[in-house]
Short mmCIF file of C-alpha atoms and ligand atoms in Angstrom, two decimals:
data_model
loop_
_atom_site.label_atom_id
_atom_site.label_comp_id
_atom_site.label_asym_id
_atom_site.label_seq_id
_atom_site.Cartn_x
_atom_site.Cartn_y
_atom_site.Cartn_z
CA UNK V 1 78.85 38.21 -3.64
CA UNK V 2 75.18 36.64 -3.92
CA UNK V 3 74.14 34.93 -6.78
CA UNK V 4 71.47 37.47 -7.28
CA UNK V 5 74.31 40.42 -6.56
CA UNK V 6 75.69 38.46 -9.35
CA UNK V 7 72.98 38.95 -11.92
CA UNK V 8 72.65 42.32 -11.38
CA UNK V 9 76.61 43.20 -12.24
CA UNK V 10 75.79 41.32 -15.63
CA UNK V 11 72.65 42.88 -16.24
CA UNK V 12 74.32 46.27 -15.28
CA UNK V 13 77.27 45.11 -17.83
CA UNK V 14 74.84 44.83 -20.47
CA UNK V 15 73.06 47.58 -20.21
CA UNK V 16 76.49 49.88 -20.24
CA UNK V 17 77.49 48.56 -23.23
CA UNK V 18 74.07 49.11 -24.94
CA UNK V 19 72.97 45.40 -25.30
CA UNK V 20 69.73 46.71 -23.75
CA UNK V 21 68.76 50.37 -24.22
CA UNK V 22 67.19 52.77 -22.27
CA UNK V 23 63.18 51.98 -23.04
CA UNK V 24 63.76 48.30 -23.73
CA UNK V 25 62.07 45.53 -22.00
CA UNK V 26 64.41 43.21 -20.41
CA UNK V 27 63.59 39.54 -20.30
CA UNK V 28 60.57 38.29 -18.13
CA UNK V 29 61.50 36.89 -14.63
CA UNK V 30 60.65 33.15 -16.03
CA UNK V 31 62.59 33.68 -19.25
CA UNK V 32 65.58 35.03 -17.09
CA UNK V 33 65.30 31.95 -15.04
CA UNK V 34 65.71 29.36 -17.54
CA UNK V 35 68.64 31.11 -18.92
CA UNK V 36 70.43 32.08 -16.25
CA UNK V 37 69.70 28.53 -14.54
CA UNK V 38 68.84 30.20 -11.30
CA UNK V 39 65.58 30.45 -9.73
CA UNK V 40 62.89 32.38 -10.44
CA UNK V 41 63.33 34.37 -6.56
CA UNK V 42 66.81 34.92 -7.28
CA UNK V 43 66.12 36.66 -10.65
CA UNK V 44 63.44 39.01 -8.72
CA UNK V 45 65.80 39.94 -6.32
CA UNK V 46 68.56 40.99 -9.02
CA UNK V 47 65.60 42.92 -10.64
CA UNK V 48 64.09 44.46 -7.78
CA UNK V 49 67.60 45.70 -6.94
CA UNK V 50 68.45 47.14 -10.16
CA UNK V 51 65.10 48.85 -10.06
CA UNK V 52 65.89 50.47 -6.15
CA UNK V 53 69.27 51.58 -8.14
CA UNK V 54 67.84 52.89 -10.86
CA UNK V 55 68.77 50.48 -13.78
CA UNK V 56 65.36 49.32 -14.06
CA UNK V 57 61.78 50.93 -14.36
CA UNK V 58 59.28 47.96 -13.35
CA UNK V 59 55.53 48.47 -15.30
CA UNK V 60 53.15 46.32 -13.90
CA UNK V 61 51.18 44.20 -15.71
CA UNK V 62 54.27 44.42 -18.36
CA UNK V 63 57.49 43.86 -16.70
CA UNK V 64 61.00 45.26 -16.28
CA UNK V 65 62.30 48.33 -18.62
CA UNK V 66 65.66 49.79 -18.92
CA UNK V 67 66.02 53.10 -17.49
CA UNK V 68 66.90 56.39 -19.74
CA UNK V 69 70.71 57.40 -18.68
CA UNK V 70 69.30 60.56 -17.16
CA UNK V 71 66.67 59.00 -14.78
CA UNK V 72 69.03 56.59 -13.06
CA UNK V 73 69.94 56.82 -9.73
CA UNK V 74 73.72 58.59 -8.85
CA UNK V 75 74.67 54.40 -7.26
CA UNK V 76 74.13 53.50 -11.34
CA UNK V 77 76.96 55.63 -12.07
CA UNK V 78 80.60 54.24 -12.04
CA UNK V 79 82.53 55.73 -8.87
CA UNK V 80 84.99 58.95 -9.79
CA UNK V 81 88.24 57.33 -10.02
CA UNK V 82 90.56 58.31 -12.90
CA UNK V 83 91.33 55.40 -15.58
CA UNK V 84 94.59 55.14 -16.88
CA UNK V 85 94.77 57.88 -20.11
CA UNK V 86 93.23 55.54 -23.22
CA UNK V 87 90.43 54.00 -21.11
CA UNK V 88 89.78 57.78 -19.62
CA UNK V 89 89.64 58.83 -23.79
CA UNK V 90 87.97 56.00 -24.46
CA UNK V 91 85.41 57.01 -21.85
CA UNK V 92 85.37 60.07 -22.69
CA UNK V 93 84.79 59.55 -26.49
CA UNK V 94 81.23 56.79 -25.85
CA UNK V 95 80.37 59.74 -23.33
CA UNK V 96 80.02 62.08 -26.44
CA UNK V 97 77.97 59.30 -28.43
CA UNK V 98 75.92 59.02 -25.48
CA UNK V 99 74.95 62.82 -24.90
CA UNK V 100 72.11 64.45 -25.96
CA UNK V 101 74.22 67.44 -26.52
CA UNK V 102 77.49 67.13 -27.18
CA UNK V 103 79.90 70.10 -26.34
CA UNK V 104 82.65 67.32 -25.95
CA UNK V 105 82.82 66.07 -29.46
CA UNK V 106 85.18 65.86 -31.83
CA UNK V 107 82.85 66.24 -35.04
CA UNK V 108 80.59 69.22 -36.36
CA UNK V 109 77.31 69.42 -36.20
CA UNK V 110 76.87 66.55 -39.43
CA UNK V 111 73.85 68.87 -40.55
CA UNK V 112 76.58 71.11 -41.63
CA UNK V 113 77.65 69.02 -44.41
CA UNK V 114 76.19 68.23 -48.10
CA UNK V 115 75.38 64.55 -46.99
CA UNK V 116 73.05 64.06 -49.32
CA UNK V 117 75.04 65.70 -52.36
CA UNK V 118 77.71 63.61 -51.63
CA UNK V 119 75.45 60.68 -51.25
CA UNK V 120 74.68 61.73 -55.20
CA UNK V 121 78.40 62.17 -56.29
CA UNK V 122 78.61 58.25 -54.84
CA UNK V 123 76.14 56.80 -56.46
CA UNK V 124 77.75 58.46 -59.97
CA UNK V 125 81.13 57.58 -59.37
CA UNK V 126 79.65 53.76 -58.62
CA UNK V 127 78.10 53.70 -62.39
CA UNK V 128 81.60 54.75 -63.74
CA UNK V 129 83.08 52.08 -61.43
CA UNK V 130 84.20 48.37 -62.58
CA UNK V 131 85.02 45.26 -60.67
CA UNK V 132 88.65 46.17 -61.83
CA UNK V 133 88.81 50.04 -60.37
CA UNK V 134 87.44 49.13 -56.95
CA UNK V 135 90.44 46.81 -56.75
CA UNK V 136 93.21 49.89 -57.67
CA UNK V 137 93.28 52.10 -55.37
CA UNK V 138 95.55 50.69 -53.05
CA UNK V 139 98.38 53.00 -51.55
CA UNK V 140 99.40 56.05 -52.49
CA UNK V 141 95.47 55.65 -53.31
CA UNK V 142 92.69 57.11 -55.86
CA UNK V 143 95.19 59.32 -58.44
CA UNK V 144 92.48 61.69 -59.25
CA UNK V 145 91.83 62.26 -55.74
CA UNK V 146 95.43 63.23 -55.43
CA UNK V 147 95.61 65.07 -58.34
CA UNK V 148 92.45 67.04 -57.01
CA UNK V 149 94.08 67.74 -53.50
CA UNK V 150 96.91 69.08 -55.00
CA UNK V 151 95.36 71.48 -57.36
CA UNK V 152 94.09 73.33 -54.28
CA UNK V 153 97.05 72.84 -52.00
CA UNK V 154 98.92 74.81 -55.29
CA UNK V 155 96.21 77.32 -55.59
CA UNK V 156 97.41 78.64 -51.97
CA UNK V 157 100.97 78.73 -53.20
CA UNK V 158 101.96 75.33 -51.12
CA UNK V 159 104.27 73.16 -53.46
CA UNK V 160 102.77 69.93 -53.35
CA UNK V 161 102.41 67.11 -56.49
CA UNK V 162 99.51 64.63 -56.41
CA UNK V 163 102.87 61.63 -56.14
CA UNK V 164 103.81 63.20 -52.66
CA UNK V 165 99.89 62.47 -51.15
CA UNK V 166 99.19 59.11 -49.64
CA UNK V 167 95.35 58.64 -48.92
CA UNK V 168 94.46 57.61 -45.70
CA UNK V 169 91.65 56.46 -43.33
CA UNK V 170 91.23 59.77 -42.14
CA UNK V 171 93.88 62.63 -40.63
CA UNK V 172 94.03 60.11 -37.95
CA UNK V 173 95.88 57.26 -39.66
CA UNK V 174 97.66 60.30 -41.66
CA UNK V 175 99.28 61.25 -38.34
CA UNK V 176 100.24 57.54 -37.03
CA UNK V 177 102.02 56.54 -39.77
CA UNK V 178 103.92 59.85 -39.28
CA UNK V 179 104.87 59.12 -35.76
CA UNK V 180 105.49 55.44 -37.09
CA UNK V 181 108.13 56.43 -39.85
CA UNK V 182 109.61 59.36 -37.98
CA UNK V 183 110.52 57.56 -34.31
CA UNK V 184 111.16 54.62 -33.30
CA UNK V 185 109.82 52.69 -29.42
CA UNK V 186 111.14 55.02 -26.75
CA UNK V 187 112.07 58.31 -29.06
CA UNK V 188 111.23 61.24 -27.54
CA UNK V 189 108.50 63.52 -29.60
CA UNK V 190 107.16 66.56 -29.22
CA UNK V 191 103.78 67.42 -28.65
CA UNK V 192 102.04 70.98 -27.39
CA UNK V 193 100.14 71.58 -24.23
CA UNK V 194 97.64 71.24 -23.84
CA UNK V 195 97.59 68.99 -26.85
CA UNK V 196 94.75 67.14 -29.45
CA UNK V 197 94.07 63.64 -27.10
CA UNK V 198 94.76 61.86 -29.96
CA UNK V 199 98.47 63.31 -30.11
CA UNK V 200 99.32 61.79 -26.71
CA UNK V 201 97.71 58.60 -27.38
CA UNK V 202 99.27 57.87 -30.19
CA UNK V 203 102.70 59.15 -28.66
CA UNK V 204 101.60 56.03 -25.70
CA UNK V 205 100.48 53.76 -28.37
CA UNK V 206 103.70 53.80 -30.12
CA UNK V 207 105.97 53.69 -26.90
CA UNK V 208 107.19 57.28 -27.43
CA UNK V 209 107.99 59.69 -24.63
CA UNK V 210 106.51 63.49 -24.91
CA UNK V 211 107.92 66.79 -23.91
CA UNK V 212 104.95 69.59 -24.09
CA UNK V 213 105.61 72.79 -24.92
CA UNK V 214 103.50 75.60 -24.00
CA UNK V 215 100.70 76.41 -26.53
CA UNK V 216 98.94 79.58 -25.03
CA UNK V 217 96.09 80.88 -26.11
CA UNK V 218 96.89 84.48 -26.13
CA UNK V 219 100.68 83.76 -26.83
CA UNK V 220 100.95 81.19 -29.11
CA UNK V 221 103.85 78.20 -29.11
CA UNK V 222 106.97 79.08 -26.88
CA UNK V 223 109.49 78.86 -29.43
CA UNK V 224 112.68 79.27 -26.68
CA UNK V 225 111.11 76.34 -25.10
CA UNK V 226 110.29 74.40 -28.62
CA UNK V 227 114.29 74.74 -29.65
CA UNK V 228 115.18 73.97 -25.80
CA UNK V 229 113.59 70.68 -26.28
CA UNK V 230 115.23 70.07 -29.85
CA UNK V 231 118.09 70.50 -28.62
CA UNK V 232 117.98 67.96 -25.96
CA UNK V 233 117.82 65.33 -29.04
CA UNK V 234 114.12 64.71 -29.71
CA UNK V 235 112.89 63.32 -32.97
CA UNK V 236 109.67 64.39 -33.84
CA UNK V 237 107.22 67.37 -33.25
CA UNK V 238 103.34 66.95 -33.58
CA UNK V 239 102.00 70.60 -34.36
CA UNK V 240 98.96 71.72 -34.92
CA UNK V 241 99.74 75.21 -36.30
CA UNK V 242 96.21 76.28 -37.80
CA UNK V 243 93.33 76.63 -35.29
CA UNK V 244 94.66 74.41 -32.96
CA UNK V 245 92.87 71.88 -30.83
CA UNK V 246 91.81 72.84 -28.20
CA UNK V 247 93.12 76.03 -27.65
CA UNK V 248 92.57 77.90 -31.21
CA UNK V 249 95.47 79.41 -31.69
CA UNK V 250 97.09 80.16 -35.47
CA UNK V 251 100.56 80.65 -35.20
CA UNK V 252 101.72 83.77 -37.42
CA UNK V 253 103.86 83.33 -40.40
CA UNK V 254 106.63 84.48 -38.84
CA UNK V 255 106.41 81.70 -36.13
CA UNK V 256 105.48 79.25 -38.49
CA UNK V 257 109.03 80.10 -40.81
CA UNK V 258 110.80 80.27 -36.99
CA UNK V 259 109.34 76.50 -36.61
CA UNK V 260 110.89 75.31 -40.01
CA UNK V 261 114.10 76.76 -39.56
CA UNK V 262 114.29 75.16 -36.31
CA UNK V 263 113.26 72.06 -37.59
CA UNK V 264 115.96 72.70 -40.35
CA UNK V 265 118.60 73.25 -37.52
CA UNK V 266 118.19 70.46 -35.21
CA UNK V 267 116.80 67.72 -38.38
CA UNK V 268 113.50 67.18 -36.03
CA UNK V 269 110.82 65.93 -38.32
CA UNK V 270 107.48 67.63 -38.08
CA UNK V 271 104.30 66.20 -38.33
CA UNK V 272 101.65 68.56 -39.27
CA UNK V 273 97.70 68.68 -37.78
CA UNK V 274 96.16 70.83 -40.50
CA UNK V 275 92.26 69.63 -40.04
CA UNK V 276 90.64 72.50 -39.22
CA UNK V 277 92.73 74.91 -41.85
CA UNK V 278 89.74 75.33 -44.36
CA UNK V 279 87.40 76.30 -41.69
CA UNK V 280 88.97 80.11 -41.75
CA UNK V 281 86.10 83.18 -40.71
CA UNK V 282 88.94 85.65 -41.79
CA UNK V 283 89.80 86.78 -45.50
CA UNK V 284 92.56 84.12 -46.46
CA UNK V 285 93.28 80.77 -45.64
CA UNK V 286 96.00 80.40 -43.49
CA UNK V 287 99.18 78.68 -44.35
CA UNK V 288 100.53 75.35 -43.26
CA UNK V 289 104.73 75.13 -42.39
CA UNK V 290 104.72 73.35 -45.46
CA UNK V 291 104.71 75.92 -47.34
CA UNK V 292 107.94 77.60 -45.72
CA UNK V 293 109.55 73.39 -46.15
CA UNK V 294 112.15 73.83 -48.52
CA UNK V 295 113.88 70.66 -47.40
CA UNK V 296 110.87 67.79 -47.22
CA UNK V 297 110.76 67.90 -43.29
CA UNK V 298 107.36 68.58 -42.99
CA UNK V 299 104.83 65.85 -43.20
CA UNK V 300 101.18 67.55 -43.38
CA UNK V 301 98.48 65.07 -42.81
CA UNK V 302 94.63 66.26 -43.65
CA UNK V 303 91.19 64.98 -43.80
CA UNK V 304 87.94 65.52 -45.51
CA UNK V 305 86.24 65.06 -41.69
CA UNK V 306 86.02 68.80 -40.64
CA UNK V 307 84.94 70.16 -43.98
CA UNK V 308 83.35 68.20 -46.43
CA UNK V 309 82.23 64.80 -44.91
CA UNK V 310 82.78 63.91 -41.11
CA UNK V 311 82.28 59.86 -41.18
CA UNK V 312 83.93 59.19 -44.51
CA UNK V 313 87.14 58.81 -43.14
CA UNK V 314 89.23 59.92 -45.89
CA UNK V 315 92.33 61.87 -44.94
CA UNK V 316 95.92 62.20 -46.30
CA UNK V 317 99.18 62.85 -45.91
CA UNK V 318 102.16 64.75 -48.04
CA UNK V 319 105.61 64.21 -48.01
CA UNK V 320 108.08 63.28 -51.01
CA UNK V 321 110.86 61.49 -49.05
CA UNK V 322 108.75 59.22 -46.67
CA UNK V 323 106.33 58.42 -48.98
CA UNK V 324 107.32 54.95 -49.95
CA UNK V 325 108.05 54.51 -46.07
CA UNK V 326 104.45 55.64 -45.30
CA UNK V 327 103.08 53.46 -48.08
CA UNK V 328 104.45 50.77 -46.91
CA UNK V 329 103.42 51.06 -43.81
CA UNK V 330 99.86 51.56 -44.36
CA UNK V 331 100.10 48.19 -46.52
CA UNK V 332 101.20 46.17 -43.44
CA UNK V 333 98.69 47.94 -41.20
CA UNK V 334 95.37 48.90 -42.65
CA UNK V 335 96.44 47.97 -46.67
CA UNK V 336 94.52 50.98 -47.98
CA UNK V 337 91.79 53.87 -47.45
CA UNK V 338 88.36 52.71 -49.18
CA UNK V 339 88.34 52.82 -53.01
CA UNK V 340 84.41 53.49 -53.89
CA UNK V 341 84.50 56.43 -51.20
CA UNK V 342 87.76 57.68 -52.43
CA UNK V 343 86.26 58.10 -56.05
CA UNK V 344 82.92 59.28 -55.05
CA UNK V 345 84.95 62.20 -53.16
CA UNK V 346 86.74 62.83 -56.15
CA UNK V 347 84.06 62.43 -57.84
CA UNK V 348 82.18 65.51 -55.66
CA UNK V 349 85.59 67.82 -55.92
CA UNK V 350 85.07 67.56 -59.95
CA UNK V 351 81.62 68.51 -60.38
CA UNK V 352 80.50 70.27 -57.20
CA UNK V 353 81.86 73.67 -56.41
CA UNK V 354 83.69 72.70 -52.80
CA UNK V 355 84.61 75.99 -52.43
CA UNK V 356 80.83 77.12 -52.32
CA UNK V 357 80.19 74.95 -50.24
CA UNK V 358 83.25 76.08 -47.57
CA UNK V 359 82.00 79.82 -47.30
CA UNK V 360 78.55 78.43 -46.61
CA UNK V 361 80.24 76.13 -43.89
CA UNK V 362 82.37 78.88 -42.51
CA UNK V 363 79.64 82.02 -42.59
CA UNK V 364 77.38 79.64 -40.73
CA UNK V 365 80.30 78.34 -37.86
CA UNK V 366 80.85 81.80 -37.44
CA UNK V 367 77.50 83.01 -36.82
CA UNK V 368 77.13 79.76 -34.27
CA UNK V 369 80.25 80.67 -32.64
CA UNK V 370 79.25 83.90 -32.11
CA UNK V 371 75.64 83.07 -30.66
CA UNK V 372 77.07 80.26 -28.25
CA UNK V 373 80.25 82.93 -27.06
CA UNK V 374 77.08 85.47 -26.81
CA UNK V 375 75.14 82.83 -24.70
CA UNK V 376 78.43 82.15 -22.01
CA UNK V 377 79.30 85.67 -22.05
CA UNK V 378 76.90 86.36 -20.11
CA UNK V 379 76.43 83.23 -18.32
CA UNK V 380 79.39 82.27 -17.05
CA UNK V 381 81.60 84.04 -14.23
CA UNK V 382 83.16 86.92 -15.49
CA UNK V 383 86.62 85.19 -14.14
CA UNK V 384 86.31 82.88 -16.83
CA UNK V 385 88.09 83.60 -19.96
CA UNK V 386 86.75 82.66 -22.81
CA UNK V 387 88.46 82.00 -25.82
CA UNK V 388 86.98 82.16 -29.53
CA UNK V 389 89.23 81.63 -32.00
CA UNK V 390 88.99 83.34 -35.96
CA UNK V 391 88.39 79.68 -37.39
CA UNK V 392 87.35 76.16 -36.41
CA UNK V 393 84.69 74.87 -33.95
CA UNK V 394 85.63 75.10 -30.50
CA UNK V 395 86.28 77.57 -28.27
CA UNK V 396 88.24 77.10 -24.74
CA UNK V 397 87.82 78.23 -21.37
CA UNK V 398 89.96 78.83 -18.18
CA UNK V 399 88.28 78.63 -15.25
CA UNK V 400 90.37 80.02 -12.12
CA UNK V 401 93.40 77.60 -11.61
CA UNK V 402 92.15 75.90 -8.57
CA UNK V 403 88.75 74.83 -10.56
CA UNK V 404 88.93 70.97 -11.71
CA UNK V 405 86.16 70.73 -14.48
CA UNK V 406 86.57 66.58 -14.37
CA UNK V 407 83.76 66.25 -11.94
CA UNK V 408 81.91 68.92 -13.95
CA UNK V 409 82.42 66.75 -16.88
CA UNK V 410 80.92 64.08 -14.53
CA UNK V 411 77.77 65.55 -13.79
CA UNK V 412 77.33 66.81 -16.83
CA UNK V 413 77.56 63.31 -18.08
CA UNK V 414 74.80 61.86 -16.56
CA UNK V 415 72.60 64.59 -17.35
CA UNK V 416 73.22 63.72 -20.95
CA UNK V 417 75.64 66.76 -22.01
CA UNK V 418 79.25 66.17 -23.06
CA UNK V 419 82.20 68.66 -22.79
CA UNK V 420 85.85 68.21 -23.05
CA UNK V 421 87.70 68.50 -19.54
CA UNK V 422 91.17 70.39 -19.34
CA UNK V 423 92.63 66.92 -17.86
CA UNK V 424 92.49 64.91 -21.48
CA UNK V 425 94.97 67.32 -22.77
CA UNK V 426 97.83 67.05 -21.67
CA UNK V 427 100.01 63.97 -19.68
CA UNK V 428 100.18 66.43 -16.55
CA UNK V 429 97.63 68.22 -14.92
CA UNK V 430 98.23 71.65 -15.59
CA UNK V 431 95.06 72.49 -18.13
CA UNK V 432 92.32 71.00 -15.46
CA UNK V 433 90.63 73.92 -14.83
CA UNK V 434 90.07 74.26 -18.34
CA UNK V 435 87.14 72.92 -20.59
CA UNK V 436 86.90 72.95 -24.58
CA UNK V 437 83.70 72.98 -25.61
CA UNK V 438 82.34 71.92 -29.59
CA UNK V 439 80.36 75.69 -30.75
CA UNK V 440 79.44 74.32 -33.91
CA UNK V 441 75.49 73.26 -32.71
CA UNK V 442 72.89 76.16 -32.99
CA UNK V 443 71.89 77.75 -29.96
CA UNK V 444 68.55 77.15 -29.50
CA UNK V 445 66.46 74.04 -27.61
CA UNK V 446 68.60 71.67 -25.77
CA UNK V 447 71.84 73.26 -26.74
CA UNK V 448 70.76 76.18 -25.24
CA UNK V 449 69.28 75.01 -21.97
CA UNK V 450 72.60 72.94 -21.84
CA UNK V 451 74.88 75.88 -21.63
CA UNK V 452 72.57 77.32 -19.05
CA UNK V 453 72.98 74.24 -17.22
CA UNK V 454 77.04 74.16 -17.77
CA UNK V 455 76.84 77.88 -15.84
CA UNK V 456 74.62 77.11 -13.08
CA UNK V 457 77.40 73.91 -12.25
CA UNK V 458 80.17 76.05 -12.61
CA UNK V 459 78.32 78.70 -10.23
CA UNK V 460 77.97 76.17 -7.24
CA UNK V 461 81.45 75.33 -7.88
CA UNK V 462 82.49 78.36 -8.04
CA UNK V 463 81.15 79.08 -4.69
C1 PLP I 501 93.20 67.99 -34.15
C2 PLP I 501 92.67 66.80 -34.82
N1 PLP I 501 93.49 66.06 -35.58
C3 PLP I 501 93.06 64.94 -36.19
C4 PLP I 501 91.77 64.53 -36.05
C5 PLP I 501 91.33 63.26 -36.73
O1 PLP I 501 90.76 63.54 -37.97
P1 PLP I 501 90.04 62.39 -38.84
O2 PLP I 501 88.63 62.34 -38.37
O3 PLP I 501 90.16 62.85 -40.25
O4 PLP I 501 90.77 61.13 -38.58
C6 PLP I 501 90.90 65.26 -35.25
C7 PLP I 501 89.52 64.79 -35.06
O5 PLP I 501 88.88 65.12 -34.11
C8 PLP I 501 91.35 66.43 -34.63
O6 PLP I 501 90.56 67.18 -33.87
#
């Protein structure tokens, strides 16, 4: 490779990873000279071909600017091979940064959320504070908090004291320390499919082999397949029993009892996902397996993310018997959760009403949901199924089986829109023609024009 071939990789480099931005002026020709220590022709050449790429916009009289994502040419984009899975997530995650809309991400629409009530309750609970509190709340974490999370766990009818809750850095680190003091390297675990991404990385992060059982969307959880698989000797099960990601689904009661007693049966731990629980358009809440967990197999993990305060990162998880375990795990890992935003949440759940605050959240999901579901309807092929689950953000489609939406996902991508590809959902390939896509965004302006966009790809595709 040149020297000037050279440049441009590095240039490139920085530029991916955001040193410069889209709009920025890169340094002068002269300037890139002296600090590359290379002459001033070799630094034009690297310019002049990022510019015939598409990297770089050159204004004369001013000098070289970085492109905007969506103007560069298709050579600027990295070449469609598949990275192994936590690079692909990893990808996949900056892509939904990136986006101008983004159908792909995790978190709701953040102007959803009482940020600046919050922002209040934070500033109180930092008067109240003293050097001395900030310093307390190390694991199980904030007591009032605890106490607080209980109290409404108990107004559902689930048994749960504010000693069995350890606070966490989000449902995330809830879950991790699960898998950490329920397996051990090279356990088997089980997980659904398709499954939450961040089920099956953990699973690889930890050195854990998954079995996937079959989470349909119309069907639910296979439960012959679920007890086939505990009884092969497996010692964990990540479920996600309440509007599951990415399909939807709620199990029924009955299912969720089945799940307990087979947990019960074979003495497989489970390790509850039961994030998106509060986010219910129906008439009642639904219920976690904890409540049907008469013998302390269950460990639920929640957050605050999906309904109060994406970005705070303050999650939890219950369990009486593995609490010291989990404790002292998080205190060799992460130590503790943050105190101040710990007591400014509690703080909020004292003198706020949260539950006023939910039906607002949920009426206005719904009514989104509904709008964007209107919007594909008629859109999309009619082949396509859509699903639109009674709770949660996302809905899920299934394109026919021979459809891969990765290099959808791919051209979408450099057009600045994100969605979720069937692919990152399971360790096989069996959900790739499918495509979960984030409904909480209003339908109007670029969200709109974006789904129009998702249709016409899928048309030519479909073709
Ligand atoms: C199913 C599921 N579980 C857990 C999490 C992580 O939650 P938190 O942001 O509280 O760590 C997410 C976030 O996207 C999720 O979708």
């Amino acid at each position: 490779m040149n020297r000037y071939q050279q440049l441009a990789n590095d240039i490139k480099q920085q530029i991916e990873n955001n040193t410069w931005r889209a709009g920025e002026k890169i340094p002068s020709v002269r300037m890139s000279s002296r600090n590359y220590s290379v002459s001033a022709a070799t630094v034009l050449q690297a310019y002049q071909l990022l510019e015939s790429e598409g990297w770089l916009t050159a204004k004369p009289q001013s000098g070289y600017f970085v492109t905007a994502v969506i103007e560069r040419g298709t050579q600027a984009v990295a070449p469609d091979i598949r990275l192994a899975y936590n690079d692909e997530l990893c990808e996949f995650l900056h892509s939904n940064m990136e986006a101008r809309t983004s159908f792909g991400s995790p978190l709701p629409d953040p102007q959803l959320y009482p940020f600046e009530t919050l922002t209040r309750h934070l500033a109180s609970a930092g008067r109240k504070m003293s050097s001395q509190s900030i310093i307390q709340d190390m694991p199980p974490g904030n007591e009032s908090l605890r106490r607080l999370i209980a109290q409404r766990y108990l107004s559902q009818g689930v048994k749960v004291l504010a000693e069995d809750i350890v606070i966490t850095s989000g449902a995330m680190e809830a879950l991790n320390l699960s898998l950490q003091v329920s397996t051990q390297a090279e356990d088997s675990i089980v997980i659904e499919s398709p499954a939450f991404y961040g089920a099956i990385q953990a699973a690889k992060r930890h050195n854990l082999s998954v079995k996937e059982v079959a989470m349909d969307p119309m069907n639910g959880l296979c439960l012959s397949e679920l007890e086939k698989c505990f009884s092969e000797g497996v010692k964990a099960c990540w479920l996600m029993p309440n509007f599951h990601n990415p399909t939807g689904v709620t199990l029924d009661d009955e299912t969720k009892q089945s799940i307990v007693e087979l947990a019960n049966r074979y003495q497989v731990t489970l390790i509850e996902d039961d994030v998106y629980s509060e986010l219910y358009f129906g008439e009642q809440k639904p219920k976690p397996l904890k409540y049907w967990d008469e013998e302390d197999r269950v460990l639920m993990c929640g957050s605050f993310s999906k309904s109060l305060c994406p970005g705070y990162r303050i999650g939890w998880v219950v369990n009486r018997s593995l609490s010291a375990k989990v404790q002292k795990q998080q205190l060799i890992s992460t130590l503790s959760g943050s105190s101040p935003i710990q007591q400014g949440i509690a703080h909020y759940l004292q003198f706020e009403s949260y539950d006023s605050h939910l039906r607002k959240l949920r009426r206005e999901l719904s009514t989104r949901q509904q709008l964007l579901v209107d919007k594909l309807k008629v859109t999309l092929p009619e082949s396509c199924q859509i699903h639109a689950p009674q709770g949660g953000y996302f809905v899920w489609l299934e394109f026919d089986k021979g459809f891969d939406t990765f290099p959808l996902f791919e051209q979408l991508k450099k057009e600045g829109i994100s969605v979720g590809y069937g692919s990152l959902f399971s360790t096989q390939q069996q959900h790739k023609h499918c495509l979960r896509l984030n409904v909480s965004f209003e339908c109007i302006g670029d969200v709109d024009a974006a789904i129009c966009r998702l249709a016409e790809l899928v048309a030519q595709r479909h073709e």
